[in-house]
Coordinates of C-alpha atoms in Angstrom, one line a residue:
M14 CA 120.1 12.0 -10.1
E15 CA 121.4 9.7 -7.4
N16 CA 120.8 11.2 -4.0
L17 CA 124.3 11.0 -2.2
N18 CA 125.1 11.7 1.4
S19 CA 128.0 14.0 2.6
S20 CA 130.4 11.2 3.6
T21 CA 129.9 9.6 -0.1
L22 CA 130.4 12.8 -1.7
F23 CA 133.4 13.9 0.0
A24 CA 135.2 10.8 0.2
E25 CA 138.8 10.1 -1.0
N26 CA 137.4 8.1 -4.0
G27 CA 133.9 10.0 -4.3
P28 CA 132.4 12.0 -7.4
L29 CA 134.4 15.0 -6.4
A30 CA 137.7 13.7 -5.9
R31 CA 137.3 11.7 -9.4
A32 CA 136.3 14.8 -11.0
I33 CA 138.3 17.5 -9.5
D34 CA 142.2 17.6 -9.7
G35 CA 143.9 17.6 -6.3
F36 CA 140.9 17.7 -4.2
V37 CA 141.3 16.6 -0.7
P38 CA 138.4 15.9 1.6
R39 CA 138.7 18.3 4.9
A40 CA 137.1 17.1 7.9
A41 CA 135.3 20.6 8.7
Q42 CA 133.7 20.4 5.0
V43 CA 132.3 17.1 5.4
D44 CA 130.6 18.0 8.7
M45 CA 129.3 21.1 7.4
A46 CA 128.0 19.3 4.4
A47 CA 126.5 16.5 6.6
A48 CA 124.5 19.6 8.5
V49 CA 123.2 21.4 5.3
G50 CA 122.1 17.6 4.3
Q51 CA 120.0 17.4 7.7
A52 CA 118.6 21.1 7.3
L53 CA 117.6 20.1 3.4
E54 CA 115.7 16.9 5.1
D55 CA 114.0 18.0 8.6
R56 CA 114.0 22.1 7.4
I57 CA 115.3 23.4 10.7
P58 CA 117.1 26.4 9.9
L59 CA 120.9 25.9 9.8
V60 CA 123.2 28.8 10.7
V61 CA 127.0 27.7 10.0
E62 CA 130.2 29.8 11.0
A63 CA 132.7 28.3 8.4
G64 CA 136.2 29.5 8.9
T65 CA 138.4 30.8 6.1
G66 CA 139.8 27.6 4.1
T67 CA 136.9 25.2 5.5
G68 CA 135.6 25.2 1.8
K69 CA 132.0 26.3 2.6
T70 CA 131.1 26.6 -1.0
F71 CA 131.5 23.1 -2.1
A72 CA 130.0 22.0 1.4
Y73 CA 126.6 23.7 0.7
L74 CA 126.6 23.5 -2.9
A75 CA 127.2 19.5 -3.4
P76 CA 124.5 18.2 -0.9
V77 CA 121.9 20.6 -2.4
L78 CA 122.8 19.4 -6.1
A79 CA 122.6 15.7 -4.8
T80 CA 119.0 16.0 -3.7
G81 CA 117.7 17.6 -6.8
K82 CA 116.0 20.5 -5.0
K83 CA 115.1 23.5 -6.3
V84 CA 117.2 26.0 -4.4
V85 CA 117.8 29.8 -4.4
L86 CA 121.5 30.6 -3.7
S87 CA 122.2 34.2 -2.5
T88 CA 125.6 35.8 -2.2
G89 CA 126.7 39.2 -0.7
S90 CA 127.8 40.8 -4.0
R91 CA 127.6 40.7 -7.8
N92 CA 131.5 39.6 -8.0
L93 CA 130.9 36.8 -5.4
Q94 CA 127.5 35.7 -7.6
E95 CA 129.8 35.7 -10.6
Q96 CA 132.3 33.7 -9.3
L97 CA 129.8 31.3 -7.6
F98 CA 127.8 30.7 -11.0
H99 CA 130.8 30.6 -13.5
R100 CA 133.5 28.9 -11.4
D101 CA 132.0 27.0 -8.3
L102 CA 128.8 25.9 -9.6
P103 CA 130.2 24.5 -13.0
T104 CA 132.9 22.3 -11.2
L105 CA 130.2 20.7 -9.1
V106 CA 127.5 20.2 -12.2
K107 CA 130.3 18.1 -13.9
A108 CA 131.6 16.2 -10.8
L109 CA 127.8 15.1 -9.7
D110 CA 126.6 14.6 -13.3
Y111 CA 124.3 17.3 -12.7
H112 CA 121.5 17.5 -15.6
F113 CA 119.0 20.3 -14.4
P114 CA 119.2 23.6 -15.6
V115 CA 121.0 26.4 -13.8
A116 CA 120.9 30.2 -14.0
L117 CA 122.3 33.4 -12.9
L118 CA 119.6 36.4 -12.1
K119 CA 120.9 40.3 -11.4
G120 CA 118.8 42.9 -10.7
R121 CA 117.2 45.0 -13.7
A122 CA 120.3 47.8 -13.4
N123 CA 122.6 45.0 -14.7
Y124 CA 121.1 44.7 -18.1
V125 CA 120.7 46.8 -21.0
C126 CA 117.2 48.1 -22.0
I127 CA 116.6 48.2 -25.4
E128 CA 113.5 50.7 -25.3
R129 CA 115.8 53.5 -23.4
L130 CA 118.6 52.8 -25.6
G131 CA 116.3 53.3 -28.7
L132 CA 115.0 56.6 -27.0
L133 CA 118.5 58.1 -27.1
S134 CA 118.6 57.5 -30.8
E135 CA 115.7 60.2 -31.2
A136 CA 116.9 62.7 -28.6
V137 CA 120.2 62.5 -27.0
P138 CA 120.9 64.3 -23.7
Q139 CA 124.1 66.4 -23.2
L140 CA 126.8 64.1 -22.6
S141 CA 130.5 64.7 -22.0
A142 CA 132.8 63.4 -24.6
E143 CA 133.2 60.2 -22.2
G144 CA 129.4 59.6 -21.9
I145 CA 129.5 59.8 -25.8
A146 CA 132.2 57.2 -26.1
D147 CA 130.6 54.7 -23.3
L148 CA 127.2 55.2 -25.5
Q149 CA 129.0 53.9 -28.7
K150 CA 130.4 51.0 -26.6
V151 CA 126.9 49.9 -25.6
R152 CA 125.6 50.2 -29.0
R153 CA 128.5 48.0 -30.3
F154 CA 128.0 45.3 -27.9
L155 CA 124.1 45.1 -28.5
P156 CA 124.0 43.0 -31.4
L157 CA 127.0 40.6 -29.9
T158 CA 125.3 39.8 -26.5
V159 CA 122.8 36.8 -25.4
S160 CA 122.4 38.0 -21.7
G161 CA 122.7 42.0 -22.4
D162 CA 124.7 42.2 -18.6
I163 CA 126.3 45.5 -19.0
G164 CA 129.1 43.6 -16.9
D165 CA 130.1 42.0 -20.0
I166 CA 130.6 45.2 -22.1
P167 CA 134.4 45.6 -22.7
G168 CA 135.9 49.1 -21.1
L169 CA 132.6 50.3 -19.9
P170 CA 133.4 52.1 -16.4
E171 CA 131.5 50.7 -13.1
R172 CA 130.1 54.3 -12.8
S173 CA 129.7 55.4 -16.3
E174 CA 127.0 58.6 -17.2
I175 CA 125.6 56.4 -19.6
L176 CA 124.4 53.6 -17.2
P177 CA 121.1 55.0 -15.8
L178 CA 120.2 56.2 -19.7
V179 CA 120.5 52.6 -21.2
T180 CA 119.2 50.5 -18.0
S181 CA 115.7 50.5 -16.7
T182 CA 114.3 51.0 -13.2
N183 CA 111.0 49.9 -11.6
D184 CA 109.8 53.3 -12.0
N185 CA 110.5 53.8 -16.1
C186 CA 110.2 50.2 -17.0
L187 CA 106.9 50.1 -19.5
G188 CA 106.6 46.3 -18.8
R189 CA 104.3 44.3 -20.9
D190 CA 103.4 47.6 -22.8
C191 CA 106.8 47.8 -24.0
P192 CA 107.3 47.0 -27.9
H193 CA 110.5 45.1 -27.0
Y194 CA 109.1 42.9 -24.4
Q195 CA 109.5 39.8 -25.9
D196 CA 113.5 40.6 -26.6
C197 CA 113.9 42.0 -23.1
Y198 CA 117.2 40.9 -21.5
L199 CA 115.6 41.4 -18.3
V200 CA 112.5 39.4 -19.1
K201 CA 114.6 36.5 -20.7
A202 CA 116.7 36.5 -17.6
R203 CA 114.0 36.2 -15.1
S204 CA 112.4 33.5 -17.3
R205 CA 115.4 31.4 -17.4
A206 CA 115.4 31.7 -13.4
M207 CA 111.8 30.9 -13.1
E208 CA 112.6 27.5 -15.2
A209 CA 116.0 26.6 -13.1
Q210 CA 116.4 24.3 -10.5
V211 CA 119.3 26.2 -9.3
V212 CA 119.1 29.8 -9.5
V213 CA 122.1 32.2 -7.9
V214 CA 121.2 35.6 -7.2
N215 CA 122.6 38.3 -4.5
H216 CA 121.2 39.7 -1.2
H217 CA 120.0 42.9 -2.8
L218 CA 118.0 41.3 -5.2
F219 CA 116.8 38.4 -2.4
F220 CA 115.3 41.2 -0.4
A221 CA 114.1 43.5 -3.3
D222 CA 112.0 40.2 -4.3
M223 CA 110.5 39.9 -0.7
A224 CA 109.9 43.5 -0.7
V225 CA 107.7 43.0 -4.2
R226 CA 105.8 40.1 -2.7
D227 CA 104.9 42.2 0.2
T228 CA 103.1 44.5 -2.3
G229 CA 100.9 42.0 -3.9
F230 CA 102.5 42.6 -7.3
G231 CA 104.5 39.4 -8.5
Q232 CA 107.8 38.3 -7.7
L233 CA 111.4 38.7 -9.1
I234 CA 112.8 35.2 -8.4
P235 CA 111.1 31.8 -8.4
D236 CA 109.6 29.9 -5.1
A237 CA 112.1 27.3 -4.0
D238 CA 112.6 24.0 -1.7
A239 CA 115.9 25.6 -0.2
Y240 CA 117.3 29.1 0.4
I241 CA 121.1 29.0 0.9
L242 CA 122.5 32.6 1.9
D243 CA 126.4 33.1 1.7
E244 CA 128.1 36.1 3.4
A245 CA 124.8 35.9 6.0
H246 CA 126.5 38.5 8.1
Q247 CA 125.4 41.1 5.6
L248 CA 121.6 40.3 5.9
P249 CA 120.6 42.3 8.5
E250 CA 121.8 45.4 7.1
I251 CA 120.8 45.0 3.7
A252 CA 117.1 43.6 5.0
G253 CA 116.7 46.9 6.4
Q254 CA 117.2 48.9 3.1
Y255 CA 114.2 46.9 1.5
F256 CA 112.0 46.6 4.1
G257 CA 112.1 50.6 4.7
Q258 CA 111.8 53.3 2.1
S259 CA 114.2 55.3 0.2
Q260 CA 113.5 58.5 -2.0
S261 CA 116.6 60.2 -3.9
S262 CA 116.9 63.6 -5.6
R263 CA 118.3 61.5 -8.6
L264 CA 115.0 60.1 -9.1
F265 CA 113.5 63.4 -9.4
V266 CA 116.3 64.3 -11.9
E267 CA 116.0 61.2 -14.0
L268 CA 112.0 61.9 -14.1
A269 CA 112.9 65.3 -15.4
R270 CA 115.0 64.1 -18.1
D271 CA 112.6 61.3 -19.4
L272 CA 110.0 64.0 -19.0
R273 CA 112.1 66.3 -21.4
L274 CA 112.5 63.3 -23.7
A275 CA 108.6 62.4 -23.8
Y276 CA 107.8 66.4 -24.7
K277 CA 110.4 66.2 -27.4
I278 CA 109.0 62.4 -28.8
E279 CA 105.1 62.9 -28.0
A280 CA 104.2 66.4 -27.3
K281 CA 106.2 69.0 -28.8
D282 CA 103.4 71.6 -29.0
M283 CA 103.2 71.2 -24.9
A284 CA 106.0 74.0 -24.0
Q285 CA 104.5 74.0 -20.4
L286 CA 105.8 70.1 -20.3
G287 CA 109.5 71.5 -21.1
K288 CA 109.0 74.2 -18.3
A289 CA 107.9 71.7 -15.9
A290 CA 110.7 69.3 -16.4
D291 CA 113.3 72.1 -16.0
Q292 CA 111.5 73.4 -13.0
L293 CA 111.5 69.9 -11.4
E294 CA 115.1 69.3 -12.1
R295 CA 116.0 72.7 -10.8
C296 CA 114.0 72.1 -7.7
A297 CA 115.7 68.7 -7.1
L298 CA 119.3 70.0 -7.2
D299 CA 118.5 73.1 -4.9
L300 CA 117.4 70.5 -2.2
R301 CA 120.8 68.9 -2.4
L302 CA 122.1 72.2 -2.2
A303 CA 120.2 73.3 0.8
F304 CA 121.8 70.6 2.7
G305 CA 125.2 72.4 2.5
V306 CA 128.5 71.0 0.5
E307 CA 129.5 68.2 2.8
T308 CA 128.9 64.9 2.0
G309 CA 128.2 62.2 4.4
R310 CA 124.9 60.7 6.6
G311 CA 123.1 62.6 9.1
Q312 CA 119.6 62.3 11.3
L313 CA 116.8 63.6 8.9
R314 CA 114.8 65.1 11.6
P315 CA 116.8 68.2 12.9
M316 CA 117.6 68.7 9.0
L317 CA 113.9 69.2 8.1
A318 CA 113.7 71.5 11.0
R319 CA 116.0 74.2 9.4
S320 CA 114.1 76.8 7.4
E321 CA 116.4 76.7 4.3
V322 CA 115.9 72.9 4.0
A323 CA 112.0 73.0 4.8
A324 CA 111.8 75.9 2.4
A325 CA 113.5 73.6 -0.7
L326 CA 111.7 70.6 0.0
E327 CA 108.4 72.9 -0.3
R328 CA 109.8 74.1 -3.5
L329 CA 110.1 70.8 -4.7
K330 CA 106.6 69.6 -3.6
E331 CA 105.0 72.5 -5.4
S332 CA 107.2 71.5 -8.6
L333 CA 106.1 67.9 -8.7
D334 CA 102.5 69.5 -8.3
F335 CA 102.7 71.7 -11.1
S336 CA 104.1 68.7 -13.4
Y337 CA 101.1 66.7 -12.2
E338 CA 98.7 69.2 -13.5
V339 CA 100.6 69.4 -16.7
L340 CA 101.2 65.9 -17.4
K341 CA 97.2 65.4 -16.8
L342 CA 96.7 67.5 -20.1
C343 CA 98.9 65.3 -21.7
M344 CA 96.9 61.8 -21.2
G345 CA 96.4 59.6 -24.1
R346 CA 99.1 61.1 -26.3
G347 CA 101.8 58.6 -25.8
E348 CA 103.3 55.9 -23.8
Q349 CA 106.1 57.6 -22.4
L350 CA 103.8 60.3 -21.2
S351 CA 101.6 57.9 -19.5
Q352 CA 104.4 55.9 -18.0
C353 CA 106.1 59.4 -16.6
F354 CA 102.8 60.5 -14.9
E355 CA 102.6 57.0 -13.1
R356 CA 106.0 57.5 -11.7
L357 CA 105.2 61.1 -10.8
I358 CA 102.5 59.7 -8.5
S359 CA 104.5 57.3 -7.2
V360 CA 107.7 59.5 -6.2
K361 CA 105.4 62.2 -4.9
A362 CA 104.1 59.3 -2.4
A363 CA 107.4 58.2 -1.6
L364 CA 108.5 61.6 -0.9
E365 CA 105.7 62.1 1.7
S366 CA 106.2 58.8 3.4
V367 CA 110.1 59.4 3.9
T368 CA 109.8 63.0 5.1
R369 CA 107.0 62.2 7.6
V370 CA 109.4 61.6 10.4
E371 CA 106.6 61.0 13.3
D372 CA 106.4 57.3 12.7
Q373 CA 108.0 55.2 15.7
G374 CA 110.3 52.1 15.2
Y375 CA 112.3 53.8 12.3
S376 CA 115.2 55.6 11.8
Y377 CA 115.1 58.8 9.7
W378 CA 117.9 59.5 7.9
Y379 CA 119.9 61.2 4.8
D380 CA 122.7 60.5 2.8
A381 CA 124.4 63.5 1.0
H382 CA 126.5 62.5 -2.0
R383 CA 128.3 65.0 -4.2
Q384 CA 125.3 65.7 -6.6
H385 CA 122.3 64.1 -5.0
I386 CA 120.5 63.6 -1.4
S387 CA 118.8 60.5 -0.4
F388 CA 116.1 60.2 2.5
H389 CA 115.8 56.9 4.3
K390 CA 113.1 55.4 6.5
T391 CA 114.8 52.3 7.9
P392 CA 113.0 49.7 10.4
L393 CA 115.1 49.5 13.5
S394 CA 114.5 45.8 13.2
V395 CA 113.8 43.4 10.4
A396 CA 113.5 40.2 12.8
D397 CA 109.9 39.8 12.8
R398 CA 109.3 40.5 8.8
F399 CA 112.0 37.8 8.4
A400 CA 110.6 35.4 11.3
A401 CA 107.3 35.4 8.9
E402 CA 109.3 34.3 6.0
L403 CA 111.0 31.3 8.1
A404 CA 107.8 30.1 9.0
K405 CA 106.8 29.1 5.7
D406 CA 106.2 25.3 5.2
E407 CA 108.4 22.8 3.5
V408 CA 111.2 25.1 2.9
S409 CA 114.7 24.8 4.1
W410 CA 117.3 27.6 5.2
V411 CA 120.9 27.6 5.3
F412 CA 122.8 30.8 6.6
T413 CA 126.6 30.9 6.5
S414 CA 129.6 33.0 6.8
A415 CA 133.0 32.9 7.8
T416 CA 132.0 35.8 10.4
L417 CA 128.6 35.2 12.0
A418 CA 129.7 34.3 15.9
V419 CA 130.8 36.5 18.6
G420 CA 133.3 34.4 20.5
E421 CA 131.2 31.2 20.5
S422 CA 127.7 32.6 20.4
F423 CA 125.3 33.1 17.6
A424 CA 123.0 34.8 19.5
H425 CA 123.5 38.2 17.8
F426 CA 122.8 37.2 14.5
C427 CA 120.0 35.2 15.2
A428 CA 118.1 37.7 17.2
D429 CA 118.8 40.2 14.2
M430 CA 117.2 37.6 11.8
G431 CA 114.5 36.5 14.0
L432 CA 115.8 33.0 14.2
D433 CA 114.1 31.7 17.2
R434 CA 114.4 28.1 16.6
C435 CA 117.5 27.0 14.6
R436 CA 120.5 24.7 14.5
T437 CA 123.7 26.5 14.9
L438 CA 127.6 25.1 13.8
Q439 CA 130.7 26.7 14.4
L440 CA 133.8 25.3 12.4
D441 CA 137.4 26.4 12.5
S442 CA 139.6 27.3 9.8
P443 CA 141.7 24.4 9.1
F444 CA 144.6 26.6 8.9
D445 CA 147.8 26.5 11.1
Y446 CA 147.6 29.9 12.4
P447 CA 150.3 29.4 15.3
R448 CA 152.8 28.5 12.7
Q449 CA 151.6 30.8 9.7
S450 CA 151.0 33.8 11.4
R451 CA 151.6 36.3 14.3
L452 CA 149.1 39.1 15.9
C453 CA 151.0 42.5 17.0
V454 CA 149.4 45.3 18.9
P455 CA 152.3 47.8 19.3
R456 CA 153.0 49.6 22.3
Y457 CA 153.0 53.7 22.8
L458 CA 150.1 54.2 20.5
P459 CA 148.2 57.5 20.2
E460 CA 144.6 57.9 21.1
T461 CA 142.2 56.5 18.5
N462 CA 140.8 60.0 17.4
G463 CA 143.9 62.0 17.9
A464 CA 144.7 64.4 15.1
G465 CA 147.4 63.2 12.6
R466 CA 147.2 60.0 13.8
G467 CA 147.5 58.3 10.3
R468 CA 150.6 60.0 9.9
F469 CA 152.0 58.9 13.2
L470 CA 151.1 55.2 12.4
A471 CA 152.6 55.3 9.2
E472 CA 156.0 56.6 10.5
T473 CA 155.8 53.9 13.4
L474 CA 155.1 51.1 10.9
V475 CA 157.3 52.2 8.0
D476 CA 160.3 50.0 9.2
T477 CA 157.9 47.0 9.4
L478 CA 156.4 47.3 6.2
A479 CA 159.7 47.6 4.4
A480 CA 160.7 44.3 6.1
V481 CA 157.9 42.6 4.5
P482 CA 159.3 40.2 1.7
G483 CA 155.9 40.4 0.2
G484 CA 152.9 42.8 0.1
S485 CA 150.9 44.5 2.5
F486 CA 147.2 45.8 3.3
F487 CA 146.8 49.2 5.3
L488 CA 143.2 48.9 6.2
C489 CA 141.9 52.2 7.7
T490 CA 138.6 53.1 9.3
S491 CA 138.3 56.6 7.8
Y492 CA 139.3 58.3 4.5
Q493 CA 141.3 61.2 6.6
V494 CA 143.9 58.5 8.0
M495 CA 143.8 56.4 4.6
K496 CA 145.3 59.9 2.9
E497 CA 147.6 60.6 5.7
V498 CA 149.0 57.0 5.6
A499 CA 149.6 57.2 2.2
E500 CA 151.3 60.6 1.9
V501 CA 153.7 59.5 4.5
L502 CA 154.5 56.0 3.0
R503 CA 154.8 57.2 -0.4
A504 CA 157.5 59.5 1.1
R505 CA 159.3 57.0 3.1
L506 CA 158.8 53.6 1.7
A507 CA 160.9 52.5 -1.5
R508 CA 157.7 50.4 -2.6
T509 CA 154.6 51.0 -5.0
V510 CA 151.9 52.6 -2.5
L511 CA 148.5 52.2 -4.1
M512 CA 145.4 54.0 -2.3
Q513 CA 141.6 53.3 -2.8
G514 CA 139.9 55.4 -5.3
E515 CA 142.7 56.2 -7.6
D516 CA 141.5 53.4 -9.7
N517 CA 138.8 51.2 -9.8
K518 CA 139.0 48.2 -7.2
V519 CA 139.5 45.4 -9.7
R520 CA 142.4 47.2 -11.5
L521 CA 144.0 48.0 -8.1
L522 CA 144.0 44.5 -6.9
E523 CA 145.5 43.2 -10.2
Q524 CA 148.1 45.8 -9.7
F525 CA 148.9 44.8 -6.2
S526 CA 149.0 41.2 -7.0
Q527 CA 151.2 41.6 -10.0
D528 CA 153.7 43.6 -8.2
G529 CA 154.2 41.1 -5.4
R530 CA 155.5 43.8 -3.0
A531 CA 153.3 46.8 -2.9
V532 CA 151.4 48.3 -0.1
L533 CA 147.8 48.8 -0.6
V534 CA 146.0 51.6 1.8
A535 CA 142.4 51.3 1.9
T536 CA 139.3 51.8 3.9
S537 CA 135.9 49.6 4.3
S538 CA 135.4 48.2 1.0
F539 CA 138.6 46.2 1.1
W540 CA 137.7 44.7 4.4
E541 CA 135.9 41.7 3.0
G542 CA 135.5 39.6 -0.3
I543 CA 139.1 40.0 -1.4
D544 CA 141.1 36.8 -1.9
V545 CA 144.9 37.7 -2.3
R546 CA 146.8 34.5 -1.8
G547 CA 150.5 33.7 -1.5
N548 CA 153.3 36.1 -1.0
A549 CA 151.5 39.1 -2.5
L550 CA 149.9 39.8 0.9
Q551 CA 151.9 38.9 3.9
C552 CA 151.0 41.9 6.2
V553 CA 147.6 43.3 7.2
V554 CA 147.6 46.4 9.4
I555 CA 144.3 47.4 10.7
D556 CA 144.4 50.9 12.2
K557 CA 141.9 50.8 14.9
L558 CA 138.8 48.7 16.1
P559 CA 135.8 49.2 13.6
F560 CA 133.0 50.5 15.7
S561 CA 130.6 52.0 13.9
A562 CA 130.7 56.1 13.7
P563 CA 128.5 57.3 16.9
D564 CA 127.0 59.9 14.6
D565 CA 125.9 57.1 12.3
P566 CA 122.1 57.8 12.1
L567 CA 121.0 54.2 12.1
L568 CA 123.3 53.4 15.0
S569 CA 122.2 56.3 17.2
A570 CA 118.4 55.2 16.5
R571 CA 119.0 51.4 17.4
L572 CA 121.0 52.8 20.7
E573 CA 118.0 55.3 21.4
D574 CA 115.7 52.0 21.1
C575 CA 117.7 50.1 23.4
R576 CA 117.8 52.6 26.1
H577 CA 113.8 52.5 25.9
R578 CA 113.8 48.9 26.3
G579 CA 116.5 48.7 29.2
E580 CA 119.1 47.1 27.1
D581 CA 122.9 47.9 27.1
G582 CA 123.1 49.2 23.2
F583 CA 127.1 48.8 23.5
A584 CA 126.6 45.2 24.1
R585 CA 123.8 44.5 22.2
V586 CA 124.4 46.4 19.0
Q587 CA 127.9 48.3 18.8
L588 CA 130.2 45.6 20.0
P589 CA 128.8 42.4 18.1
K590 CA 128.9 44.5 14.9
A591 CA 132.4 45.4 15.5
I592 CA 133.7 41.9 16.1
I593 CA 132.0 40.6 13.1
T594 CA 133.6 43.4 11.0
L595 CA 137.2 43.0 12.3
K596 CA 137.3 39.1 11.9
Q597 CA 136.3 40.2 8.2
G598 CA 139.4 42.4 7.8
V599 CA 141.7 40.0 9.6
G600 CA 140.4 37.0 7.2
R601 CA 142.2 38.9 4.6
L602 CA 145.7 37.6 5.9
I603 CA 145.7 34.1 5.6
R604 CA 143.9 32.5 2.6
D605 CA 145.6 29.0 1.9
V606 CA 147.5 26.6 3.9
T607 CA 150.7 28.0 2.7
D608 CA 150.2 31.6 3.3
Q609 CA 152.3 33.4 6.3
G610 CA 152.0 36.5 7.5
V611 CA 151.6 39.4 10.4
L612 CA 148.5 41.1 11.6
V613 CA 149.2 44.5 13.3
I614 CA 146.0 46.1 15.1
T615 CA 147.4 49.8 16.0
D616 CA 144.6 50.1 18.7
S617 CA 145.4 49.6 22.5
R618 CA 141.8 49.3 23.4
L619 CA 142.3 45.5 22.4
V620 CA 144.6 45.0 25.2
N621 CA 143.7 47.6 27.9
R622 CA 139.7 47.6 27.7
A623 CA 137.7 44.6 29.2
Y624 CA 135.9 44.4 25.8
G625 CA 139.3 43.8 23.9
A626 CA 139.1 40.1 25.3
D627 CA 135.6 39.5 23.3
F628 CA 137.5 40.5 20.2
I629 CA 140.6 38.3 20.7
N630 CA 138.3 35.4 21.7
S631 CA 136.6 35.9 18.2
L632 CA 140.0 35.8 16.3
P633 CA 141.8 32.9 15.2
P634 CA 144.6 31.7 17.6
M635 CA 147.5 33.7 16.4
P636 CA 150.3 34.1 18.5
R637 CA 150.3 37.7 20.3
T638 CA 153.2 39.9 20.8
R639 CA 153.4 43.9 21.5
S640 CA 157.1 44.0 20.0
L641 CA 157.4 45.2 16.6
T642 CA 161.1 43.6 17.0
T643 CA 159.5 40.2 17.3
V644 CA 157.4 40.8 14.6
A645 CA 160.2 41.6 12.0
E646 CA 161.8 38.4 13.4
F647 CA 159.5 36.6 12.2
L648 CA 159.1 38.4 9.0
S649 CA 162.5 37.7 8.4
T650 CA 161.9 33.9 8.4
L651 CA 159.3 34.2 5.4
E652 CA 160.2 33.6 1.9

């Protein structure tokens, strides 16, 4: 294929304009494409903040395809991964007459496991009526699918109880010993990815691959000439998850259930095996109960010092030892038993590692869910590990997002990712924010941590929300405020009020967009990756500046590390992260050149604290006011 430069690609009569209806070249898009082309040539890492509306996806895709290099494209989520592969990439493949193979690759939990589904035919565990119905959906789907992607199964809930039973994990996969290895959907997907010239993955899979390579036991994604990482603001946090260690009580429960299956299929005469499985599951559930009924995160060290937690952990370890001794007697009696034995050794070692809390340079924390508890050992910095990756010869790197800089500085992101030598580019959004938008920080706001704050804010803004011709987002930083806001708005506002958690995310957004005048009250999962254009979204309210909770265990460990090094933890860690998160929330409002709307931030710190200027300087140039009356006047001019 002919190697084209950015000016040719994006010219008014170029290949994109000829193939894409309504395509209009944008100066910022052309500048970004030129910078990407240069990075592909000279292999100096490129960091690009491309404001909303720049068209960054085409700006990095077009030059990559034009070079014909082998490239891995990584995005922030599976939804964005699907959009890139099924919408954006085919458009450019057609426009550039690209003939090389392209592939989509997800993590193993996204593919039906033929072996585990077959095991359920021989020994079905106790399932609810919904679980049994979901199992039938999977079985009907299997003869019809080519990819085996569970996301393609019609009507299967995202959190169905059947999913862990019909997909594999690193621990329970039989690998080449599996009788279905040649037909395995995951193996086929990885094979297609290895042969493709363009592979689309997500950040979790990208870092999982790096972690696997560190062990010296293979790889998940192919080597490439170039790596393009979109939604790059998410990278430092996701990288920490994979360069550390985690262990969940869920893994012990799943191991116990698989032990039970193996006992029924391969060793029915070994009653001790059934007892070991029952004891292991009971001890795993007891460990969760030892942490109390509350859900949430916390520091692990003080919890392990509590007698009831220490006792529950010790009983779990004894149960693992008992299971180990029983399984040793079963070796050679079946593939499932052998595989359970290997998993048992692995989870025992991981549990010892994450509960040995003396190692320095890590945050040790727990995350309590309703039924499970997980332990985490997370490195305080991934810069050194990622810098080693960047040092590879003959490889190009591009990092891009709409939110990477704090003001005009990329120092925070570059330090987090070990980018000592790189080229940076900041491109403003092409949107006319002074004409299209207003920013209001109302007067007389309550304290940011005051009781009943959500109800007060909702009462204060109910008239403003009623004046919005289209729909509104009310984005909150806590579930408590979200619930208070929704309760008041449902009582006072003659509109549909939707609340996160009452339905799945996709259906909530569909309902919101179709209504056209609804109010959606939500928390962090709606701050980014949401694209609602037109009149369906004309107002975004953000309840307060999104500083991480001071009791967040990873944050407190990083602040402590800053103190040891003589750095200002607030300026180094808390402030940059909050600014980037706020920019993501603000980015929901104006998504197109014809959009208009108002942004209301109900946090007076934006105007009465010195650091408020750092936030303001990082936001689009929206005309500012403190008067809700002025906001109402602007809203009256909208359609």
